[in-house]
PDB file of C-alpha atoms in Angstrom:
ATOM      1  CA  MET A   1       8.401  16.573 -11.803  1.00 49.00           C
ATOM      2  CA  VAL A   2      10.943  15.265  -9.365  1.00 57.00           C
ATOM      3  CA  ARG A   3      13.115  14.198 -12.318  1.00 59.00           C
ATOM      4  CA  HIS A   4      13.633  17.922 -13.030  1.00 64.00           C
ATOM      5  CA  ALA A   5      14.527  18.827  -9.432  1.00 66.00           C
ATOM      6  CA  ARG A   6      18.069  19.172  -8.173  1.00 75.00           C
ATOM      7  CA  PRO A   7      19.919  15.852  -7.623  1.00 74.00           C
ATOM      8  CA  HIS A   8      19.941  16.018  -3.819  1.00 72.00           C
ATOM      9  CA  VAL A   9      16.228  16.879  -3.794  1.00 75.00           C
ATOM     10  CA  ARG A  10      15.423  13.908  -6.037  1.00 78.00           C
ATOM     11  CA  LYS A  11      17.406  11.582  -3.826  1.00 80.00           C
ATOM     12  CA  PHE A  12      15.848  12.856  -0.611  1.00 80.00           C
ATOM     13  CA  TRP A  13      12.352  12.656  -2.133  1.00 81.00           C
ATOM     14  CA  ALA A  14      12.901   9.077  -3.297  1.00 82.00           C
ATOM     15  CA  GLU A  15      14.107   7.759   0.042  1.00 83.00           C
ATOM     16  CA  GLN A  16      11.702   9.792   2.176  1.00 84.00           C
ATOM     17  CA  ASN A  17       8.772   8.463   0.172  1.00 86.00           C
ATOM     18  CA  ARG A  18      10.151   4.926   0.266  1.00 89.00           C
ATOM     19  CA  ARG A  19      10.173   5.230   4.045  1.00 87.00           C
ATOM     20  CA  SER A  20       6.651   6.698   4.173  1.00 87.00           C
ATOM     21  CA  ILE A  21       5.172   4.075   1.847  1.00 90.00           C
ATOM     22  CA  GLY A  22       6.904   1.282   3.745  1.00 91.00           C
ATOM     23  CA  LEU A  23       5.581   2.563   7.058  1.00 89.00           C
ATOM     24  CA  VAL A  24       2.066   2.895   5.629  1.00 90.00           C
ATOM     25  CA  LEU A  25       2.122  -0.680   4.312  1.00 92.00           C
ATOM     26  CA  VAL A  26       3.294  -2.054   7.655  1.00 92.00           C
ATOM     27  CA  MET A  27       0.600  -0.100   9.481  1.00 89.00           C
ATOM     28  CA  LEU A  28      -2.118  -1.258   7.090  1.00 90.00           C
ATOM     29  CA  GLY A  29      -0.932  -4.842   7.490  1.00 91.00           C
ATOM     30  CA  ILE A  30      -1.139  -4.526  11.275  1.00 91.00           C
ATOM     31  CA  PHE A  31      -4.631  -3.017  11.194  1.00 88.00           C
ATOM     32  CA  TYR A  32      -5.821  -5.653   8.718  1.00 88.00           C
ATOM     33  CA  ALA A  33      -4.411  -8.369  10.977  1.00 89.00           C
ATOM     34  CA  ILE A  34      -6.246  -6.908  13.980  1.00 87.00           C
ATOM     35  CA  GLY A  35      -9.482  -6.796  11.991  1.00 84.00           C
ATOM     36  CA  PHE A  36      -9.013 -10.367  10.790  1.00 84.00           C
ATOM     37  CA  VAL A  37      -8.373 -11.692  14.289  1.00 82.00           C
ATOM     38  CA  PHE A  38     -11.296  -9.862  15.884  1.00 80.00           C
ATOM     39  CA  SER A  39     -13.672 -10.804  13.047  1.00 77.00           C
ATOM     40  CA  THR A  40     -12.775 -14.461  13.597  1.00 77.00           C
ATOM     41  CA  LEU A  41     -13.196 -14.184  17.356  1.00 74.00           C
ATOM     42  CA  LEU A  42     -16.584 -12.472  17.038  1.00 69.00           C
ATOM     43  CA  VAL A  43     -17.890 -15.217  14.772  1.00 65.00           C
ATOM     44  CA  GLN A  44     -16.503 -18.034  16.880  1.00 62.00           C
ATOM     45  CA  ASN A  45     -18.050 -16.585  20.050  1.00 57.00           C
ATOM     46  CA  PHE A  46     -21.480 -16.184  18.427  1.00 51.00           C
ATOM     47  CA  VAL A  47     -21.479 -12.402  18.653  1.00 52.00           C
ATOM     48  CA  GLY A  48     -20.615 -11.911  15.015  1.00 52.00           C
ATOM     49  CA  SER A  49     -23.540  -9.680  14.157  1.00 62.00           C
ATOM     50  CA  VAL A  50     -23.187  -7.428  11.146  1.00 65.00           C
ATOM     51  CA  VAL A  51     -23.368  -4.345  13.365  1.00 71.00           C
ATOM     52  CA  ASN A  52     -20.534  -5.498  15.637  1.00 71.00           C
ATOM     53  CA  ILE A  53     -18.246  -6.458  12.767  1.00 73.00           C
ATOM     54  CA  PHE A  54     -18.899  -3.292  10.765  1.00 74.00           C
ATOM     55  CA  LEU A  55     -18.420  -1.146  13.872  1.00 80.00           C
ATOM     56  CA  MET A  56     -15.065  -2.791  14.569  1.00 77.00           C
ATOM     57  CA  TRP A  57     -13.868  -2.375  10.968  1.00 78.00           C
ATOM     58  CA  GLY A  58     -15.136   1.215  10.965  1.00 82.00           C
ATOM     59  CA  VAL A  59     -13.055   2.080  14.023  1.00 84.00           C
ATOM     60  CA  LEU A  60      -9.979   0.361  12.571  1.00 83.00           C
ATOM     61  CA  LEU A  61     -10.471   2.145   9.245  1.00 82.00           C
ATOM     62  CA  ALA A  62     -10.731   5.530  10.956  1.00 87.00           C
ATOM     63  CA  LEU A  63      -7.559   4.894  12.960  1.00 85.00           C
ATOM     64  CA  ALA A  64      -5.713   3.627   9.883  1.00 82.00           C
ATOM     65  CA  VAL A  65      -6.753   6.633   7.781  1.00 81.00           C
ATOM     66  CA  GLY A  66      -5.676   9.022  10.541  1.00 84.00           C
ATOM     67  CA  LEU A  67      -2.251   7.407  10.903  1.00 82.00           C
ATOM     68  CA  VAL A  68      -1.730   7.166   7.137  1.00 78.00           C
ATOM     69  CA  VAL A  69      -2.613  10.831   6.667  1.00 79.00           C
ATOM     70  CA  GLY A  70      -0.224  11.734   9.481  1.00 82.00           C
ATOM     71  CA  VAL A  71       2.657   9.757   7.956  1.00 79.00           C
ATOM     72  CA  VAL A  72       2.063  11.116   4.456  1.00 75.00           C
ATOM     73  CA  ALA A  73       1.721  14.707   5.701  1.00 78.00           C
ATOM     74  CA  SER A  74       4.900  14.434   7.752  1.00 80.00           C
ATOM     75  CA  GLY A  75       6.849  13.061   4.797  1.00 74.00           C
ATOM     76  CA  HIS A  76       5.446  15.738   2.478  1.00 73.00           C
ATOM     77  CA  ILE A  77       6.451  18.526   4.873  1.00 79.00           C
ATOM     78  CA  SER A  78       9.983  17.096   5.101  1.00 79.00           C
ATOM     79  CA  VAL A  79      10.317  17.021   1.317  1.00 77.00           C
ATOM     80  CA  MET A  80       8.943  20.548   0.921  1.00 77.00           C
ATOM     81  CA  GLY A  81      11.625  21.781   3.287  1.00 76.00           C
ATOM     82  CA  VAL A  82      14.422  20.972   0.819  1.00 78.00           C
ATOM     83  CA  MET A  83      12.692  22.297  -2.316  1.00 78.00           C
ATOM     84  CA  ASN A  84      12.908  25.788  -3.745  1.00 79.00           C
ATOM     85  CA  GLU A  85       9.841  27.735  -4.865  1.00 77.00           C
ATOM     86  CA  LYS A  86       9.923  26.492  -8.460  1.00 78.00           C
ATOM     87  CA  GLU A  87      10.327  22.846  -7.425  1.00 75.00           C
ATOM     88  CA  HIS A  88       7.631  23.233  -4.797  1.00 75.00           C
ATOM     89  CA  GLY A  89       5.074  24.574  -7.278  1.00 76.00           C
ATOM     90  CA  ARG A  90       5.687  21.896  -9.869  1.00 79.00           C
ATOM     91  CA  HIS A  91       5.742  19.133  -7.264  1.00 77.00           C
ATOM     92  CA  SER A  92       2.454  20.305  -5.741  1.00 77.00           C
ATOM     93  CA  ARG A  93       0.761  20.148  -9.157  1.00 82.00           C
ATOM     94  CA  ASN A  94       2.107  16.645  -9.723  1.00 83.00           C
ATOM     95  CA  ILE A  95       0.874  15.553  -6.302  1.00 82.00           C
ATOM     96  CA  GLY A  96      -2.604  16.715  -7.282  1.00 82.00           C
ATOM     97  CA  VAL A  97      -2.458  14.827 -10.601  1.00 86.00           C
ATOM     98  CA  PHE A  98      -1.179  11.711  -8.838  1.00 85.00           C
ATOM     99  CA  MET A  99      -3.923  11.759  -6.201  1.00 85.00           C
ATOM    100  CA  ILE A 100      -6.718  12.318  -8.748  1.00 89.00           C
ATOM    101  CA  THR A 101      -5.550   9.613 -11.151  1.00 89.00           C
ATOM    102  CA  LEU A 102      -4.908   7.143  -8.327  1.00 86.00           C
ATOM    103  CA  ALA A 103      -8.344   7.802  -6.824  1.00 87.00           C
ATOM    104  CA  ILE A 104     -10.061   7.187 -10.174  1.00 90.00           C
ATOM    105  CA  GLY A 105      -8.029   4.030 -10.751  1.00 88.00           C
ATOM    106  CA  ALA A 106      -8.712   2.776  -7.226  1.00 87.00           C
ATOM    107  CA  ILE A 107     -12.455   3.216  -7.726  1.00 89.00           C
ATOM    108  CA  LEU A 108     -12.319   1.261 -10.986  1.00 90.00           C
ATOM    109  CA  PHE A 109     -10.330  -1.570  -9.433  1.00 89.00           C
ATOM    110  CA  ALA A 110     -12.692  -1.639  -6.438  1.00 86.00           C
ATOM    111  CA  LEU A 111     -15.731  -2.204  -8.662  1.00 86.00           C
ATOM    112  CA  PRO A 112     -15.264  -6.005  -8.932  1.00 83.00           C
ATOM    113  CA  VAL A 113     -15.677  -6.291  -5.161  1.00 81.00           C
ATOM    114  CA  THR A 114     -19.107  -4.656  -5.314  1.00 80.00           C
ATOM    115  CA  LEU A 115     -20.193  -6.241  -8.609  1.00 79.00           C
ATOM    116  CA  VAL A 116     -19.424  -9.817  -7.508  1.00 75.00           C
ATOM    117  CA  PRO A 117     -20.564  -9.959  -3.861  1.00 72.00           C
ATOM    118  CA  ALA A 118     -20.425 -13.752  -3.656  1.00 68.00           C
ATOM    119  CA  GLN A 119     -16.668 -13.642  -4.373  1.00 77.00           C
ATOM    120  CA  ALA A 120     -16.035 -10.286  -2.663  1.00 73.00           C
ATOM    121  CA  SER A 121     -13.354 -11.552  -0.266  1.00 81.00           C
ATOM    122  CA  LEU A 122     -11.380 -13.150  -3.082  1.00 86.00           C
ATOM    123  CA  MET A 123     -11.807 -10.166  -5.400  1.00 88.00           C
ATOM    124  CA  VAL A 124     -10.167  -7.975  -2.754  1.00 89.00           C
ATOM    125  CA  LEU A 125      -6.854  -9.583  -3.744  1.00 91.00           C
ATOM    126  CA  PHE A 126      -7.388  -8.558  -7.363  1.00 92.00           C
ATOM    127  CA  SER A 127      -8.479  -5.031  -6.416  1.00 91.00           C
ATOM    128  CA  VAL A 128      -5.660  -4.338  -3.954  1.00 92.00           C
ATOM    129  CA  GLY A 129      -3.109  -5.788  -6.372  1.00 93.00           C
ATOM    130  CA  GLY A 130      -4.443  -3.496  -9.107  1.00 93.00           C
ATOM    131  CA  ILE A 131      -4.278  -0.430  -6.867  1.00 92.00           C
ATOM    132  CA  LEU A 132      -0.663  -1.230  -5.997  1.00 93.00           C
ATOM    133  CA  LEU A 133       0.125  -1.637  -9.699  1.00 93.00           C
ATOM    134  CA  LEU A 134      -1.422   1.762 -10.424  1.00 92.00           C
ATOM    135  CA  THR A 135       0.616   3.284  -7.592  1.00 91.00           C
ATOM    136  CA  TYR A 136       3.804   1.809  -9.058  1.00 93.00           C
ATOM    137  CA  THR A 137       2.920   2.977 -12.588  1.00 92.00           C
ATOM    138  CA  PHE A 138       1.805   6.505 -11.693  1.00 90.00           C
ATOM    139  CA  LEU A 139       4.821   7.145  -9.469  1.00 88.00           C
ATOM    140  CA  ASN A 140       7.038   6.283 -12.418  1.00 88.00           C
ATOM    141  CA  ALA A 141       4.988   8.182 -15.025  1.00 88.00           C
ATOM    142  CA  ILE A 142       4.409  11.347 -12.989  1.00 84.00           C
ATOM    143  CA  PHE A 143       7.490  11.586 -10.770  1.00 84.00           C
ATOM    144  CA  GLY A 144      10.000   9.564 -12.757  1.00 81.00           C
ATOM    145  CA  HIS A 145      10.831   7.125  -9.964  1.00 81.00           C
ATOM    146  CA  SER A 146       9.950   3.463  -9.518  1.00 83.00           C
ATOM    147  CA  TYR A 147       9.710   1.444  -6.319  1.00 90.00           C
ATOM    148  CA  TYR A 148      10.160  -2.141  -7.442  1.00 91.00           C
ATOM    149  CA  GLU A 149       8.922  -3.395  -4.058  1.00 92.00           C
ATOM    150  CA  ILE A 150       5.429  -2.116  -4.885  1.00 94.00           C
ATOM    151  CA  GLY A 151       5.531  -3.847  -8.271  1.00 93.00           C
ATOM    152  CA  PHE A 152       6.476  -7.159  -6.651  1.00 94.00           C
ATOM    153  CA  ALA A 153       3.728  -6.718  -4.040  1.00 95.00           C
ATOM    154  CA  SER A 154       1.153  -6.198  -6.787  1.00 95.00           C
ATOM    155  CA  LEU A 155       2.367  -9.287  -8.641  1.00 95.00           C
ATOM    156  CA  ALA A 156       2.308 -11.372  -5.445  1.00 95.00           C
ATOM    157  CA  LEU A 157      -1.307 -10.446  -4.704  1.00 95.00           C
ATOM    158  CA  TRP A 158      -2.413 -11.246  -8.253  1.00 95.00           C
ATOM    159  CA  VAL A 159      -0.623 -14.601  -8.116  1.00 95.00           C
ATOM    160  CA  ALA A 160      -2.389 -15.335  -4.816  1.00 94.00           C
ATOM    161  CA  PHE A 161      -5.705 -14.356  -6.435  1.00 93.00           C
ATOM    162  CA  VAL A 162      -5.208 -16.676  -9.429  1.00 93.00           C
ATOM    163  CA  VAL A 163      -4.053 -19.610  -7.289  1.00 93.00           C
ATOM    164  CA  ALA A 164      -6.913 -19.159  -4.815  1.00 90.00           C
ATOM    165  CA  ALA A 165      -9.500 -18.761  -7.582  1.00 88.00           C
ATOM    166  CA  PHE A 166      -8.490 -22.048  -9.205  1.00 89.00           C
ATOM    167  CA  SER A 167      -8.080 -23.880  -5.898  1.00 88.00           C
ATOM    168  CA  LEU A 168     -11.469 -22.838  -4.512  1.00 87.00           C
ATOM    169  CA  ALA A 169     -13.444 -22.929  -7.765  1.00 82.00           C
ATOM    170  CA  ASN A 170     -15.228 -26.222  -7.031  1.00 84.00           C
ATOM    171  CA  LEU A 171     -16.002 -25.168  -3.468  1.00 83.00           C
ATOM    172  CA  ALA A 172     -17.814 -22.065  -4.721  1.00 75.00           C
ATOM    173  CA  TYR A 173     -20.531 -24.260  -6.241  1.00 80.00           C
ATOM    174  CA  THR A 174     -20.648 -27.183  -3.813  1.00 83.00           C
ATOM    175  CA  ASN A 175     -20.401 -25.272  -0.523  1.00 83.00           C
ATOM    176  CA  PRO A 176     -20.780 -21.448  -0.848  1.00 81.00           C
ATOM    177  CA  PRO A 177     -20.496 -20.692   2.921  1.00 80.00           C
ATOM    178  CA  ALA A 178     -17.228 -22.636   3.135  1.00 83.00           C
ATOM    179  CA  PHE A 179     -15.993 -20.895  -0.010  1.00 84.00           C
ATOM    180  CA  GLN A 180     -16.669 -17.472   1.477  1.00 83.00           C
ATOM    181  CA  ALA A 181     -14.947 -18.409   4.740  1.00 82.00           C
ATOM    182  CA  MET A 182     -11.890 -19.817   2.969  1.00 87.00           C
ATOM    183  CA  SER A 183     -11.761 -16.827   0.605  1.00 87.00           C
ATOM    184  CA  PHE A 184     -11.751 -14.440   3.564  1.00 86.00           C
ATOM    185  CA  VAL A 185      -8.959 -16.372   5.275  1.00 87.00           C
ATOM    186  CA  VAL A 186      -6.802 -16.662   2.122  1.00 90.00           C
ATOM    187  CA  ALA A 187      -7.287 -13.016   1.134  1.00 90.00           C
ATOM    188  CA  SER A 188      -6.597 -11.732   4.643  1.00 90.00           C
ATOM    189  CA  ILE A 189      -3.450 -13.785   5.182  1.00 92.00           C
ATOM    190  CA  SER A 190      -2.121 -12.916   1.717  1.00 94.00           C
ATOM    191  CA  ILE A 191      -2.650  -9.171   2.186  1.00 93.00           C
ATOM    192  CA  ILE A 192      -1.194  -9.169   5.698  1.00 93.00           C
ATOM    193  CA  ILE A 193       1.959 -11.049   4.646  1.00 94.00           C
ATOM    194  CA  VAL A 194       2.510  -9.079   1.428  1.00 95.00           C
ATOM    195  CA  PHE A 195       1.967  -5.702   3.112  1.00 95.00           C
ATOM    196  CA  ALA A 196       4.164  -6.550   6.097  1.00 94.00           C
ATOM    197  CA  VAL A 197       7.039  -7.984   4.032  1.00 95.00           C
ATOM    198  CA  THR A 198       6.914  -5.225   1.398  1.00 95.00           C
ATOM    199  CA  GLY A 199       6.735  -2.480   4.023  1.00 93.00           C
ATOM    200  CA  ALA A 200       9.603  -3.992   6.011  1.00 93.00           C
ATOM    201  CA  PHE A 201      11.809  -4.194   2.912  1.00 92.00           C
ATOM    202  CA  MET A 202      11.049  -0.582   1.978  1.00 91.00           C
ATOM    203  CA  LEU A 203      11.846   0.626   5.501  1.00 90.00           C
ATOM    204  CA  TYR A 204      15.055  -1.403   5.477  1.00 89.00           C
ATOM    205  CA  HIS A 205      16.186  -0.043   2.110  1.00 85.00           C
ATOM    206  CA  SER A 206      15.376   3.549   3.050  1.00 84.00           C
ATOM    207  CA  GLY A 207      17.277   3.126   6.312  1.00 80.00           C
ATOM    208  CA  ILE A 208      20.346   1.888   4.450  1.00 82.00           C
ATOM    209  CA  ALA A 209      20.155   4.796   1.990  1.00 72.00           C
ATOM    210  CA  PHE A 210      19.915   7.430   4.747  1.00 69.00           C
ATOM    211  CA  HIS A 211      22.731   5.725   6.645  1.00 64.00           C
ATOM    212  CA  GLU A 212      24.993   5.750   3.580  1.00 69.00           C
ATOM    213  CA  GLU A 213      24.158   9.379   2.896  1.00 68.00           C
ATOM    214  CA  PHE A 214      24.988  10.301   6.486  1.00 58.00           C
ATOM    215  CA  ARG A 215      28.331   8.516   6.298  1.00 59.00           C
ATOM    216  CA  ALA A 216      29.137  10.224   2.981  1.00 60.00           C
ATOM    217  CA  ALA A 217      28.152  13.670   4.272  1.00 57.00           C
ATOM    218  CA  HIS A 218      30.329  13.316   7.364  1.00 54.00           C
ATOM    219  CA  LYS A 219      33.080  11.432   5.545  1.00 59.00           C
ATOM    220  CA  ILE A 220      32.778   8.385   7.775  1.00 58.00           C
ATOM    221  CA  LYS A 221      34.493   5.284   6.425  1.00 56.00           C
TER     222      LYS A 221
END
């Protein structure tokens, strides 16, 4: 575990991963915003066929996955460069445990979206909030480090889900099409704002930490 690594390795790992996670969240927020805008435009211009919308989201998903993998791989390589052989072996095992447990948890939290198709857009808030909570919990349990920004992001999405569920409850029965449209808008805007703000804060905090470390290393007052 990172908690058993040397102090400078733990510190570098913590801030490098804060930067990577922040960048990933900002990127996902941007791609989600692009998808939201183009989905709205396709519908408004009467070309909103299922094929067109799914094709657009498929392309965005592929680009997002590619960029996320690139960011994560780059950060992982940087961290590996400061670890010794013993730290590297233990960290690699923990990465595997983290990825497996997070994947299982993400699948479980994604089930409500598929099991309740009529409220799928709204349930996305619950599912994404749960996945962020698992990320926060597993990072602490496996690596011994917590990123409070992720915890706040999870809480914000769940609060948005509860507020939206109560606010749109009557609309779900009286006007289902309007409910689905409003759910999509509320969920999209909530995710975009939470991801962008959380990612920006994480990038800002990691930048400050690296700047302070640079000043300390070079004895700059």
